[in-house]
């Protein structure tokens, strides 16, 4: 289930089997001068899995990957195979994108593509109060902007470091077209350990490591930046601790208030936060369970946690605090991570789940398609 079905380079459209990873698709696209239009920051994930969670990345004004999906082929609970898009089987199409497998198995995905272009990195520091205006003027207001995120670093989480990749005609500083497969990331793993375990680690990262990593000019192909390997985030061992993601989607009008509240929770609970990465998305008007009912900034929390039961319980407690915080700011939390939310929090965050339950009762009345997420909340 990981093969190319067909590609039309002249139309910038491709159809793949759902088990193909983004990195495998990039091997097909790069010689043609093409790129994935929207995907996560790392290329290890499957296309079908990304569609099922309606993932997003750093692409300016693109929103989730579902916006680039033209059509899906689904296998339903009765064994039938259906083609779904925005006009035929539209309800199934909307439910499968970001539906976490509730209504069927995605077996093929048809996607819009983009051009592979040279991009340069532009770094700026701003304030929490000034960040939305900075985004409007320097990022969204620049038609050359392609990728963007802003880093909030512990312990204060109050000085966004804006990182934008924009189209450029400048000479390449990195000539490789794709990140090599199977590279060693020992240095990155050691740095990650140091900033979370050593005394003064967060200060070391903010004052020395982070500025050093962003200091030199970089011009590279879009496909190179989009083919990052998640191995660079892997811990040396998970015996005593691991690294975990959470994500919260906040209407832009509440950006500063939520950011300050989140920082306060993280400090009070002594969360071993590595960083919070801020991204942007327009409203999602396609999927049945949208995480962006309106224009939002997303807060991607990357943190370290211990692996024993008591430590997991502590994480669950402050995670529910953050979920309450985002709900109080008219936002939502992202569903694919650890299942710490209460049923009441889920129902408040995703009232559209009622429509998903109704559809599932029709297309999967025996509940054949289930997982830990839907066993708990659907």
Tab-separated table of C-alpha atoms in Angstrom:
chain	number	residue	atom	x	y	z
A	1	UNK	CA	0.000	0.000	0.000
A	2	UNK	CA	2.918	2.387	-0.535
A	3	UNK	CA	3.058	2.763	-4.297
A	4	UNK	CA	2.598	5.602	-6.741
A	5	UNK	CA	-0.711	5.153	-8.599
A	6	UNK	CA	-0.178	7.900	-11.192
A	7	UNK	CA	1.182	11.425	-11.549
A	8	UNK	CA	0.340	14.271	-13.942
A	9	UNK	CA	3.280	16.673	-13.623
A	10	UNK	CA	1.784	19.181	-16.041
A	11	UNK	CA	-1.315	19.490	-13.821
A	12	UNK	CA	0.597	19.213	-10.525
A	13	UNK	CA	-1.587	16.342	-9.336
A	14	UNK	CA	-0.602	12.934	-7.962
A	15	UNK	CA	-2.420	9.843	-6.689
A	16	UNK	CA	-0.677	7.520	-4.238
A	17	UNK	CA	-1.526	4.557	-2.076
A	18	UNK	CA	-2.170	5.620	1.492
A	19	UNK	CA	0.852	3.817	2.953
A	20	UNK	CA	3.368	5.860	0.966
A	21	UNK	CA	5.485	8.113	3.175
A	22	UNK	CA	6.016	11.755	2.275
A	23	UNK	CA	9.738	11.070	1.897
A	24	UNK	CA	9.036	8.366	-0.705
A	25	UNK	CA	6.756	10.745	-2.588
A	26	UNK	CA	9.478	13.402	-2.522
A	27	UNK	CA	11.800	10.968	-4.307
A	28	UNK	CA	9.241	10.896	-7.121
A	29	UNK	CA	8.538	14.626	-7.178
A	30	UNK	CA	11.998	16.155	-6.848
A	31	UNK	CA	13.366	15.103	-10.274
A	32	UNK	CA	10.235	16.685	-11.785
A	33	UNK	CA	10.800	20.013	-10.049
A	34	UNK	CA	7.718	19.474	-7.898
A	35	UNK	CA	7.042	19.451	-4.148
A	36	UNK	CA	4.342	18.376	-1.725
A	37	UNK	CA	1.950	21.291	-1.313
A	38	UNK	CA	1.196	20.796	2.403
A	39	UNK	CA	2.637	18.320	4.918
A	40	UNK	CA	4.117	18.119	8.411
A	41	UNK	CA	7.592	19.428	9.204
A	42	UNK	CA	8.968	15.867	9.059
A	43	UNK	CA	8.714	13.531	6.078
A	44	UNK	CA	8.491	10.150	7.851
A	45	UNK	CA	4.699	10.032	8.088
A	46	UNK	CA	2.394	8.227	5.678
A	47	UNK	CA	0.137	10.189	3.374
A	48	UNK	CA	-2.957	8.300	4.512
A	49	UNK	CA	-2.149	8.772	8.179
A	50	UNK	CA	-1.554	12.482	7.658
A	51	UNK	CA	-4.931	12.859	5.963
A	52	UNK	CA	-6.651	10.833	8.680
A	53	UNK	CA	-5.437	13.241	11.384
A	54	UNK	CA	-5.700	16.256	9.028
A	55	UNK	CA	-2.142	17.245	9.831
A	56	UNK	CA	-0.647	20.624	9.077
A	57	UNK	CA	2.815	22.081	8.799
A	58	UNK	CA	4.449	25.478	8.484
A	59	UNK	CA	3.024	26.408	5.078
A	60	UNK	CA	1.832	30.012	5.030
A	61	UNK	CA	-1.970	30.283	4.714
A	62	UNK	CA	-2.388	26.681	3.517
A	63	UNK	CA	-4.173	25.278	6.553
A	64	UNK	CA	-4.372	21.492	7.018
A	65	UNK	CA	-3.337	18.877	4.488
A	66	UNK	CA	-7.005	18.152	3.781
A	67	UNK	CA	-7.183	21.368	1.777
A	68	UNK	CA	-4.848	19.801	-0.800
A	69	UNK	CA	-6.757	16.506	-1.097
A	70	UNK	CA	-8.705	16.187	-4.335
A	71	UNK	CA	-10.129	12.718	-3.811
A	72	UNK	CA	-9.937	9.616	-1.633
A	73	UNK	CA	-10.550	5.944	-2.219
A	74	UNK	CA	-12.100	4.357	0.866
A	75	UNK	CA	-12.887	0.810	1.956
A	76	UNK	CA	-16.049	0.772	4.072
A	77	UNK	CA	-17.076	-1.652	6.801
A	78	UNK	CA	-19.153	-3.770	4.403
A	79	UNK	CA	-16.131	-4.251	2.133
A	80	UNK	CA	-17.311	-1.871	-0.573
A	81	UNK	CA	-14.820	0.485	-2.200
A	82	UNK	CA	-15.954	4.057	-2.844
A	83	UNK	CA	-14.449	7.107	-4.496
A	84	UNK	CA	-15.069	10.255	-2.469
A	85	UNK	CA	-14.399	13.912	-3.211
A	86	UNK	CA	-16.036	17.295	-2.708
A	87	UNK	CA	-18.976	16.447	-4.984
A	88	UNK	CA	-19.473	12.659	-4.830
A	89	UNK	CA	-19.715	10.908	-1.468
A	90	UNK	CA	-18.939	14.335	-0.026
A	91	UNK	CA	-20.087	13.453	3.491
A	92	UNK	CA	-17.702	10.495	3.632
A	93	UNK	CA	-14.944	12.666	2.160
A	94	UNK	CA	-15.367	15.287	4.897
A	95	UNK	CA	-15.557	12.623	7.616
A	96	UNK	CA	-12.479	10.708	6.452
A	97	UNK	CA	-10.275	13.828	6.468
A	98	UNK	CA	-9.401	14.265	10.129
A	99	UNK	CA	-11.732	11.406	11.073
A	100	UNK	CA	-9.089	9.097	12.575
A	101	UNK	CA	-10.407	6.050	10.733
A	102	UNK	CA	-13.950	6.265	12.104
A	103	UNK	CA	-15.809	5.726	8.816
A	104	UNK	CA	-13.442	3.635	6.718
A	105	UNK	CA	-9.935	2.836	5.577
A	106	UNK	CA	-8.204	5.322	3.282
A	107	UNK	CA	-6.435	3.316	0.569
A	108	UNK	CA	-5.644	6.003	-2.044
A	109	UNK	CA	-5.143	9.760	-1.869
A	110	UNK	CA	-5.173	12.264	-4.748
A	111	UNK	CA	-3.234	15.439	-3.970
A	112	UNK	CA	-2.459	18.867	-5.361
A	113	UNK	CA	1.259	19.585	-5.721
A	114	UNK	CA	3.475	22.676	-5.811
A	115	UNK	CA	6.725	23.770	-7.435
A	116	UNK	CA	10.039	23.045	-5.738
A	117	UNK	CA	11.697	26.444	-5.290
A	118	UNK	CA	14.823	27.848	-3.606
A	119	UNK	CA	14.023	29.349	-0.197
A	120	UNK	CA	15.997	31.480	2.245
A	121	UNK	CA	15.625	31.697	6.015
A	122	UNK	CA	14.698	35.009	7.645
A	123	UNK	CA	14.850	35.246	11.455
A	124	UNK	CA	13.402	38.008	13.642
A	125	UNK	CA	12.541	38.390	17.321
A	126	UNK	CA	9.329	40.074	18.408
A	127	UNK	CA	7.003	40.298	21.426
A	128	UNK	CA	3.848	38.399	22.321
A	129	UNK	CA	1.778	41.550	21.890
A	130	UNK	CA	3.445	42.362	18.588
A	131	UNK	CA	3.529	38.899	17.039
A	132	UNK	CA	0.128	38.885	15.252
A	133	UNK	CA	0.970	42.191	13.551
A	134	UNK	CA	4.441	40.870	12.700
A	135	UNK	CA	2.828	37.829	11.107
A	136	UNK	CA	0.440	39.969	9.065
A	137	UNK	CA	3.124	42.344	7.837
A	138	UNK	CA	6.328	40.319	7.510
A	139	UNK	CA	4.924	36.864	6.738
A	140	UNK	CA	1.434	36.884	5.280
A	141	UNK	CA	2.073	40.315	3.787
A	142	UNK	CA	5.100	39.007	1.876
A	143	UNK	CA	3.984	37.044	-1.215
A	144	UNK	CA	7.360	35.264	-1.243
A	145	UNK	CA	6.747	33.626	2.161
A	146	UNK	CA	6.479	29.830	1.945
A	147	UNK	CA	7.041	28.408	5.452
A	148	UNK	CA	6.776	30.025	8.869
A	149	UNK	CA	6.800	29.270	12.565
A	150	UNK	CA	7.774	31.107	15.729
A	151	UNK	CA	9.550	29.535	18.701
A	152	UNK	CA	8.648	30.309	22.305
A	153	UNK	CA	11.417	29.157	24.633
A	154	UNK	CA	11.345	28.368	28.362
A	155	UNK	CA	11.117	29.582	30.993
A	156	UNK	CA	9.351	32.815	30.014
A	157	UNK	CA	7.776	31.814	26.663
A	158	UNK	CA	7.346	35.523	25.930
A	159	UNK	CA	9.769	36.415	23.092
A	160	UNK	CA	8.658	34.771	19.837
A	161	UNK	CA	11.569	34.010	17.520
A	162	UNK	CA	10.050	34.215	14.049
A	163	UNK	CA	11.518	31.899	11.395
A	164	UNK	CA	10.261	32.404	7.843
A	165	UNK	CA	11.375	30.666	4.669
A	166	UNK	CA	10.754	32.765	1.552
A	167	UNK	CA	11.293	32.232	-2.160
A	168	UNK	CA	14.579	33.688	-3.347
A	169	UNK	CA	16.927	33.963	-6.283
A	170	UNK	CA	20.045	33.946	-4.118
A	171	UNK	CA	22.721	31.258	-4.537
A	172	UNK	CA	22.209	28.045	-2.601
A	173	UNK	CA	24.214	27.537	0.586
A	174	UNK	CA	22.944	23.933	0.749
A	175	UNK	CA	23.094	22.157	-2.602
A	176	UNK	CA	21.573	18.813	-1.578
A	177	UNK	CA	18.044	18.586	-2.926
A	178	UNK	CA	16.757	16.241	-0.198
A	179	UNK	CA	17.909	15.402	3.332
A	180	UNK	CA	19.897	12.133	3.082
A	181	UNK	CA	18.207	9.046	4.450
A	182	UNK	CA	19.677	7.250	7.453
A	183	UNK	CA	21.806	10.125	8.729
A	184	UNK	CA	23.173	10.113	12.280
A	185	UNK	CA	21.659	12.596	14.730
A	186	UNK	CA	23.828	11.934	17.773
A	187	UNK	CA	24.715	15.613	18.200
A	188	UNK	CA	21.060	16.672	18.133
A	189	UNK	CA	20.175	13.970	20.662
A	190	UNK	CA	22.936	15.088	23.019
A	191	UNK	CA	21.891	18.738	22.755
A	192	UNK	CA	18.279	17.784	23.473
A	193	UNK	CA	19.391	15.862	26.554
A	194	UNK	CA	21.580	18.722	27.759
A	195	UNK	CA	18.947	21.459	27.549
A	196	UNK	CA	16.434	19.350	29.506
A	197	UNK	CA	18.729	17.740	32.096
A	198	UNK	CA	21.615	20.096	32.878
A	199	UNK	CA	21.282	22.979	35.360
A	200	UNK	CA	20.648	26.136	33.373
A	201	UNK	CA	19.749	24.109	30.284
A	202	UNK	CA	16.847	26.339	29.148
A	203	UNK	CA	18.976	29.472	29.549
A	204	UNK	CA	21.806	27.800	27.623
A	205	UNK	CA	19.424	26.995	24.805
A	206	UNK	CA	17.873	30.453	24.614
A	207	UNK	CA	21.095	32.424	24.992
A	208	UNK	CA	23.590	30.245	23.098
A	209	UNK	CA	22.301	27.197	21.227
A	210	UNK	CA	19.175	28.615	19.586
A	211	UNK	CA	20.834	31.852	18.356
A	212	UNK	CA	23.820	29.855	17.084
A	213	UNK	CA	21.604	27.481	15.086
A	214	UNK	CA	19.741	30.371	13.457
A	215	UNK	CA	22.682	32.732	12.934
A	216	UNK	CA	24.128	31.665	9.603
A	217	UNK	CA	22.344	32.447	6.321
A	218	UNK	CA	20.690	29.424	4.716
A	219	UNK	CA	19.418	29.124	1.147
A	220	UNK	CA	18.178	25.688	0.112
A	221	UNK	CA	15.536	23.899	-1.906
A	222	UNK	CA	12.031	23.691	-0.456
A	223	UNK	CA	12.217	19.906	-0.793
A	224	UNK	CA	15.324	19.846	1.392
A	225	UNK	CA	13.595	21.686	4.221
A	226	UNK	CA	10.481	19.527	3.745
A	227	UNK	CA	12.379	16.215	3.892
A	228	UNK	CA	13.559	16.497	7.502
A	229	UNK	CA	13.886	13.222	9.400
A	230	UNK	CA	12.058	12.907	12.719
A	231	UNK	CA	15.057	10.894	13.958
A	232	UNK	CA	16.633	14.224	14.921
A	233	UNK	CA	14.037	14.444	17.704
A	234	UNK	CA	14.528	10.896	18.978
A	235	UNK	CA	15.881	10.504	22.532
A	236	UNK	CA	18.961	8.401	23.135
A	237	UNK	CA	16.774	6.059	25.204
A	238	UNK	CA	13.175	5.914	26.421
A	239	UNK	CA	13.964	3.827	29.493
A	240	UNK	CA	13.419	6.657	31.987
A	241	UNK	CA	11.949	9.478	29.905
A	242	UNK	CA	10.573	10.353	26.502
A	243	UNK	CA	9.517	13.396	24.481
A	244	UNK	CA	5.889	14.152	23.734
A	245	UNK	CA	3.839	16.559	21.620
A	246	UNK	CA	0.658	18.432	22.441
A	247	UNK	CA	-1.087	21.082	20.358
A	248	UNK	CA	-3.639	23.806	20.986
A	249	UNK	CA	-5.489	25.945	18.413
A	250	UNK	CA	-6.371	29.472	19.501
A	251	UNK	CA	-8.338	32.183	17.661
A	252	UNK	CA	-5.934	34.947	16.746
A	253	UNK	CA	-7.805	37.495	18.887
A	254	UNK	CA	-6.775	35.470	21.963
A	255	UNK	CA	-3.149	34.862	20.945
A	256	UNK	CA	-1.414	36.885	23.661
A	257	UNK	CA	-3.781	35.935	26.480
A	258	UNK	CA	-3.490	32.217	25.773
A	259	UNK	CA	0.296	32.389	25.325
A	260	UNK	CA	0.736	34.042	28.723
A	261	UNK	CA	-1.671	31.617	30.379
A	262	UNK	CA	0.086	28.629	28.846
A	263	UNK	CA	3.461	29.893	30.017
A	264	UNK	CA	2.098	30.297	33.537
A	265	UNK	CA	0.777	26.715	33.628
A	266	UNK	CA	4.050	25.327	32.291
A	267	UNK	CA	6.065	27.211	34.910
A	268	UNK	CA	3.769	26.412	37.822
A	269	UNK	CA	3.700	22.717	36.941
A	270	UNK	CA	7.455	22.654	36.250
A	271	UNK	CA	6.869	21.119	32.849
A	272	UNK	CA	10.097	20.101	31.137
A	273	UNK	CA	9.198	22.022	27.996
A	274	UNK	CA	11.718	22.008	25.170
A	275	UNK	CA	9.873	24.669	23.218
A	276	UNK	CA	6.501	25.827	21.931
A	277	UNK	CA	6.296	26.238	18.152
A	278	UNK	CA	3.661	28.670	16.895
A	279	UNK	CA	2.071	28.151	13.478
A	280	UNK	CA	-0.924	29.715	11.704
A	281	UNK	CA	-3.941	28.356	9.876
A	282	UNK	CA	-6.951	29.879	8.155
A	283	UNK	CA	-10.361	28.446	9.020
A	284	UNK	CA	-10.980	24.836	7.982
A	285	UNK	CA	-14.302	24.722	6.122
A	286	UNK	CA	-13.865	21.194	4.757
A	287	UNK	CA	-13.432	18.517	7.425
A	288	UNK	CA	-16.277	17.285	9.614
A	289	UNK	CA	-14.155	17.634	12.781
A	290	UNK	CA	-12.214	20.862	12.151
A	291	UNK	CA	-9.569	21.929	14.616
A	292	UNK	CA	-9.777	25.458	13.163
A	293	UNK	CA	-13.345	26.748	13.167
A	294	UNK	CA	-11.879	30.165	12.426
A	295	UNK	CA	-8.440	31.623	11.760
A	296	UNK	CA	-6.111	30.316	14.459
A	297	UNK	CA	-2.584	30.277	15.745
A	298	UNK	CA	-1.498	26.819	16.865
A	299	UNK	CA	0.759	26.229	19.857
A	300	UNK	CA	2.772	23.008	19.451
A	301	UNK	CA	4.237	22.039	22.827
A	302	UNK	CA	7.237	19.704	22.768
A	303	UNK	CA	8.068	18.471	26.256
A	304	UNK	CA	9.972	15.817	28.130
A	305	UNK	CA	8.221	13.500	30.560
A	306	UNK	CA	9.200	10.574	32.742
A	307	UNK	CA	7.804	7.194	31.798
A	308	UNK	CA	6.581	5.819	35.129
A	309	UNK	CA	2.882	5.835	36.039
A	310	UNK	CA	2.980	8.619	38.628
A	311	UNK	CA	4.740	10.931	36.170
A	312	UNK	CA	2.145	10.170	33.502
A	313	UNK	CA	-0.600	11.049	35.977
A	314	UNK	CA	1.016	14.424	36.647
A	315	UNK	CA	1.194	15.134	32.911
A	316	UNK	CA	-2.476	14.199	32.558
A	317	UNK	CA	-3.402	16.694	35.270
A	318	UNK	CA	-1.660	19.721	33.784
A	319	UNK	CA	-2.705	18.719	30.267
A	320	UNK	CA	-6.332	18.994	31.371
A	321	UNK	CA	-5.473	22.445	32.758
A	322	UNK	CA	-4.210	23.471	29.326
A	323	UNK	CA	-7.306	22.031	27.652
A	324	UNK	CA	-9.514	24.058	30.009
A	325	UNK	CA	-7.404	27.110	29.169
A	326	UNK	CA	-7.783	26.694	25.417
A	327	UNK	CA	-11.524	26.045	25.750
A	328	UNK	CA	-11.842	29.257	27.777
A	329	UNK	CA	-10.215	31.032	24.816
A	330	UNK	CA	-12.717	29.572	22.291
A	331	UNK	CA	-10.077	27.193	20.952
A	332	UNK	CA	-9.537	23.470	20.545
A	333	UNK	CA	-6.894	20.880	21.318
A	334	UNK	CA	-5.426	18.389	18.820
A	335	UNK	CA	-6.727	14.838	19.088
A	336	UNK	CA	-3.920	12.427	18.061
A	337	UNK	CA	-1.785	12.700	21.183
A	338	UNK	CA	-2.096	11.176	24.674
A	339	UNK	CA	-5.745	10.703	25.663
A	340	UNK	CA	-5.786	12.890	28.764
A	341	UNK	CA	-8.927	14.918	28.002
A	342	UNK	CA	-12.117	14.161	29.885
A	343	UNK	CA	-15.219	13.222	27.907
A	344	UNK	CA	-16.739	16.587	28.828
A	345	UNK	CA	-13.674	18.414	27.465
A	346	UNK	CA	-13.843	16.452	24.215
A	347	UNK	CA	-17.557	17.141	23.775
A	348	UNK	CA	-17.040	20.848	24.382
A	349	UNK	CA	-14.075	21.052	22.016
A	350	UNK	CA	-15.646	19.015	19.202
A	351	UNK	CA	-19.461	19.304	19.213
A	352	UNK	CA	-19.366	18.137	15.566
A	353	UNK	CA	-18.639	14.647	16.893
A	354	UNK	CA	-22.421	14.215	17.116
A	355	UNK	CA	-22.579	14.318	13.309
A	356	UNK	CA	-19.686	11.852	13.073
A	357	UNK	CA	-21.475	9.428	15.414
A	358	UNK	CA	-24.609	9.676	13.269
A	359	UNK	CA	-22.717	8.978	10.045
A	360	UNK	CA	-20.743	6.133	11.610
A	361	UNK	CA	-23.984	4.477	12.729
A	362	UNK	CA	-25.022	4.364	9.064
A	363	UNK	CA	-21.769	3.255	7.386
A	364	UNK	CA	-20.327	1.152	10.243
A	365	UNK	CA	-23.264	0.024	12.401
A	366	UNK	CA	-21.269	-2.823	13.995
A	367	UNK	CA	-18.413	-0.531	15.017
A	368	UNK	CA	-15.859	-2.477	12.998
A	369	UNK	CA	-13.523	0.519	12.732
A	370	UNK	CA	-12.419	1.487	16.225
A	371	UNK	CA	-9.307	2.659	18.048
A	372	UNK	CA	-8.371	3.975	21.486
A	373	UNK	CA	-9.497	7.514	20.595
A	374	UNK	CA	-12.977	6.566	19.445
A	375	UNK	CA	-13.449	3.848	22.067
A	376	UNK	CA	-13.127	6.576	24.669
A	377	UNK	CA	-14.863	9.550	23.080
A	378	UNK	CA	-17.208	8.419	20.294
